[in-house]
């Protein structure tokens, strides 16, 4: 194992570096895993918080010819190639199998092809097209379709399974018939960094396994089921060599069964929103994923459809017809007739009382948004969020805006269900529960350029050693994605008799991406989060753990700094009369 721990600030002094290590393990006959362990990575994009780091897994298969399955993230460039060259001369690698072209798996492809230009790159048609834009040089290629095989010799015959949208449009699985190992990249993986190569401790990983599915695979549940149907045509699968986290060996049947059950439930969901986009155009993929994450936070199922892929128009009509809301990412104006036919099908199948949201995709040739939006309006649809305009390379603020837009649309399509649930609580129990009172607080958080805030009353001290308290945060709150384990924030305490202006301000319904702090006096805390100038007191805090409580997260945090501005004043108290809403 190789370890890189320090970097330098340019003045000769080391600064803390997040731990990056490499692990090599023989996982099957003639098969070696090269696992890049990213111990301290705490986030995939702004919305996907990680508690346990992650890994990027790459694999060598050596028959009479040698294949490398995927590479690694570019942050591992030196470590990865030092390790790879210790295992094999890169010029002796015959094939590079690209499971998909997401940068955390293909970040070193260009470097590898510079070292070994005679390697033949194997991938789906879409993957090869993406790589042409990534590599910017000619390379040998072999485009594979479902059922195609690559014979490496010594009985290592690799069969390919097309698995689009898991979670990129160019994804393929690769099955080595000799070792009965299925290489799946993102599918069946999890963000969990450990030196344990396999899934021998199911209890330790199952929470992260489900979270990973919910964030990345759930919105593509139909694609999951399609891929699993193709997987069923293979021989017995003894091992699933994933692109992230431990490899599945001890619990293959159990964990693939969970995928199947979750996906079947997702496709039968009562409330569904369809997200339609062209993945290979502009920034469509991540923008669509961010909007999807916002929708999912409201408990609504999502089905993502890549209009640039193979689309059955009849299935598309049926999907649109059963959706409560539609989200459309603008395709290129010069797009193919297939894309235009799919978009026309979405428009022609839309119906009254659905919600509609439209976002630009930043490819430089977007169809104009408002003519399309007006057509949906004329069909009787309600705008779920304002058009999201992309005028430059999207920032984290733009992706956060997309998430908030998705949440707004999800809340709109579930409004009747939410009201019905509120009314279902018995009157006596409702009034009794409402007698639980709490203080009034404003939670503020900032990560990078993204900031957010919320009014809170479900706050209570939970421990003395360490000093800690709990907050209940609704899952569809905008600030929720900034309160993952390890995130820091400020708890601002409101003052009795002087809380109305701040409470009124933060109770407003903010538009997606709006500045919550406009017109509010603030100063930055040491952790970067805003301290409210009119707060009675503040505490700087760090999230330690989160517990799933149905429609809320119970967030336990420790306190490491704070002060009171008016020692003689009291905390504002919030008295309710009913317990079915705030």
mmCIF file of N, CA and C in Angstrom, residues 43-44 75 89-90 92 99 118 132 154 169 220 234 242 292 313 333 335 343 352-353 365 386 460-461 556:
data_model
loop_
_atom_site.group_PDB
_atom_site.id
_atom_site.type_symbol
_atom_site.label_atom_id
_atom_site.label_comp_id
_atom_site.label_asym_id
_atom_site.label_seq_id
_atom_site.Cartn_x
_atom_site.Cartn_y
_atom_site.Cartn_z
ATOM 1 N N UNK A 43 -18.162 14.764 0.372
ATOM 2 C CA UNK A 43 -19.287 15.199 -0.451
ATOM 3 C C UNK A 43 -19.062 14.818 -1.912
ATOM 4 N N UNK A 44 -20.106 14.313 -2.540
ATOM 5 C CA UNK A 44 -20.138 14.187 -3.987
ATOM 6 C C UNK A 44 -21.126 15.246 -4.458
ATOM 7 N N UNK A 75 -7.166 12.873 -8.883
ATOM 8 C CA UNK A 75 -6.416 13.205 -7.664
ATOM 9 C C UNK A 75 -5.457 12.084 -7.270
ATOM 10 N N UNK A 89 3.664 -3.471 -16.850
ATOM 11 C CA UNK A 89 4.072 -2.420 -17.775
ATOM 12 C C UNK A 89 2.818 -1.965 -18.529
ATOM 13 N N UNK A 90 2.418 -0.703 -18.421
ATOM 14 C CA UNK A 90 1.183 -0.265 -19.089
ATOM 15 C C UNK A 90 1.144 -0.602 -20.577
ATOM 16 N N UNK A 92 1.882 -3.272 -21.849
ATOM 17 C CA UNK A 92 1.469 -4.669 -22.009
ATOM 18 C C UNK A 92 -0.040 -4.836 -21.840
ATOM 19 N N UNK A 99 -16.299 1.379 -18.218
ATOM 20 C CA UNK A 99 -17.668 1.105 -17.744
ATOM 21 C C UNK A 99 -18.560 2.311 -17.973
ATOM 22 N N UNK A 118 -1.133 2.082 -27.847
ATOM 23 C CA UNK A 118 -1.655 0.947 -28.605
ATOM 24 C C UNK A 118 -2.805 0.238 -27.908
ATOM 25 N N UNK A 132 -13.820 10.801 -26.971
ATOM 26 C CA UNK A 132 -13.205 11.599 -28.032
ATOM 27 C C UNK A 132 -13.070 13.059 -27.598
ATOM 28 N N UNK A 154 -7.180 -18.013 -21.991
ATOM 29 C CA UNK A 154 -7.169 -18.737 -20.715
ATOM 30 C C UNK A 154 -8.568 -18.761 -20.091
ATOM 31 N N UNK A 169 -25.425 7.716 -19.070
ATOM 32 C CA UNK A 169 -26.076 7.113 -20.246
ATOM 33 C C UNK A 169 -25.202 6.109 -20.984
ATOM 34 N N UNK A 220 -33.556 6.216 -11.468
ATOM 35 C CA UNK A 220 -33.451 5.427 -12.701
ATOM 36 C C UNK A 220 -33.918 3.992 -12.454
ATOM 37 N N UNK A 234 -27.075 -14.085 -17.545
ATOM 38 C CA UNK A 234 -25.705 -14.538 -17.337
ATOM 39 C C UNK A 234 -25.688 -15.797 -16.478
ATOM 40 N N UNK A 242 -17.670 -3.632 -7.827
ATOM 41 C CA UNK A 242 -18.246 -2.300 -7.983
ATOM 42 C C UNK A 242 -17.158 -1.240 -8.158
ATOM 43 N N UNK A 292 -33.413 16.465 -9.628
ATOM 44 C CA UNK A 292 -33.958 15.190 -9.157
ATOM 45 C C UNK A 292 -33.745 15.018 -7.659
ATOM 46 N N UNK A 313 -41.320 5.571 -27.931
ATOM 47 C CA UNK A 313 -42.262 6.688 -27.834
ATOM 48 C C UNK A 313 -43.563 6.290 -27.146
ATOM 49 N N UNK A 333 -30.936 23.107 -30.257
ATOM 50 C CA UNK A 333 -31.835 23.491 -31.344
ATOM 51 C C UNK A 333 -31.543 22.684 -32.600
ATOM 52 N N UNK A 335 -30.662 19.607 -32.633
ATOM 53 C CA UNK A 335 -30.692 18.200 -32.234
ATOM 54 C C UNK A 335 -31.278 17.305 -33.298
ATOM 55 N N UNK A 343 -39.179 14.919 -27.647
ATOM 56 C CA UNK A 343 -39.659 16.127 -26.975
ATOM 57 C C UNK A 343 -41.101 16.431 -27.368
ATOM 58 N N UNK A 352 -53.576 18.538 -18.210
ATOM 59 C CA UNK A 352 -53.925 19.539 -17.202
ATOM 60 C C UNK A 352 -53.601 19.036 -15.802
ATOM 61 N N UNK A 353 -53.336 19.989 -14.926
ATOM 62 C CA UNK A 353 -53.076 19.756 -13.505
ATOM 63 C C UNK A 353 -51.687 19.184 -13.215
ATOM 64 N N UNK A 365 -26.357 25.951 -27.628
ATOM 65 C CA UNK A 365 -27.295 25.857 -28.753
ATOM 66 C C UNK A 365 -28.676 25.456 -28.248
ATOM 67 N N UNK A 386 -39.637 28.744 -11.654
ATOM 68 C CA UNK A 386 -39.252 29.610 -12.776
ATOM 69 C C UNK A 386 -38.174 28.951 -13.632
ATOM 70 N N UNK A 460 -33.172 20.966 21.068
ATOM 71 C CA UNK A 460 -33.047 20.664 22.499
ATOM 72 C C UNK A 460 -31.649 20.151 22.811
ATOM 73 N N UNK A 461 -31.133 20.521 23.995
ATOM 74 C CA UNK A 461 -29.832 20.011 24.404
ATOM 75 C C UNK A 461 -29.927 18.507 24.608
ATOM 76 N N UNK A 556 -27.841 15.395 15.403
ATOM 77 C CA UNK A 556 -27.118 15.617 16.653
ATOM 78 C C UNK A 556 -25.808 16.328 16.332
#
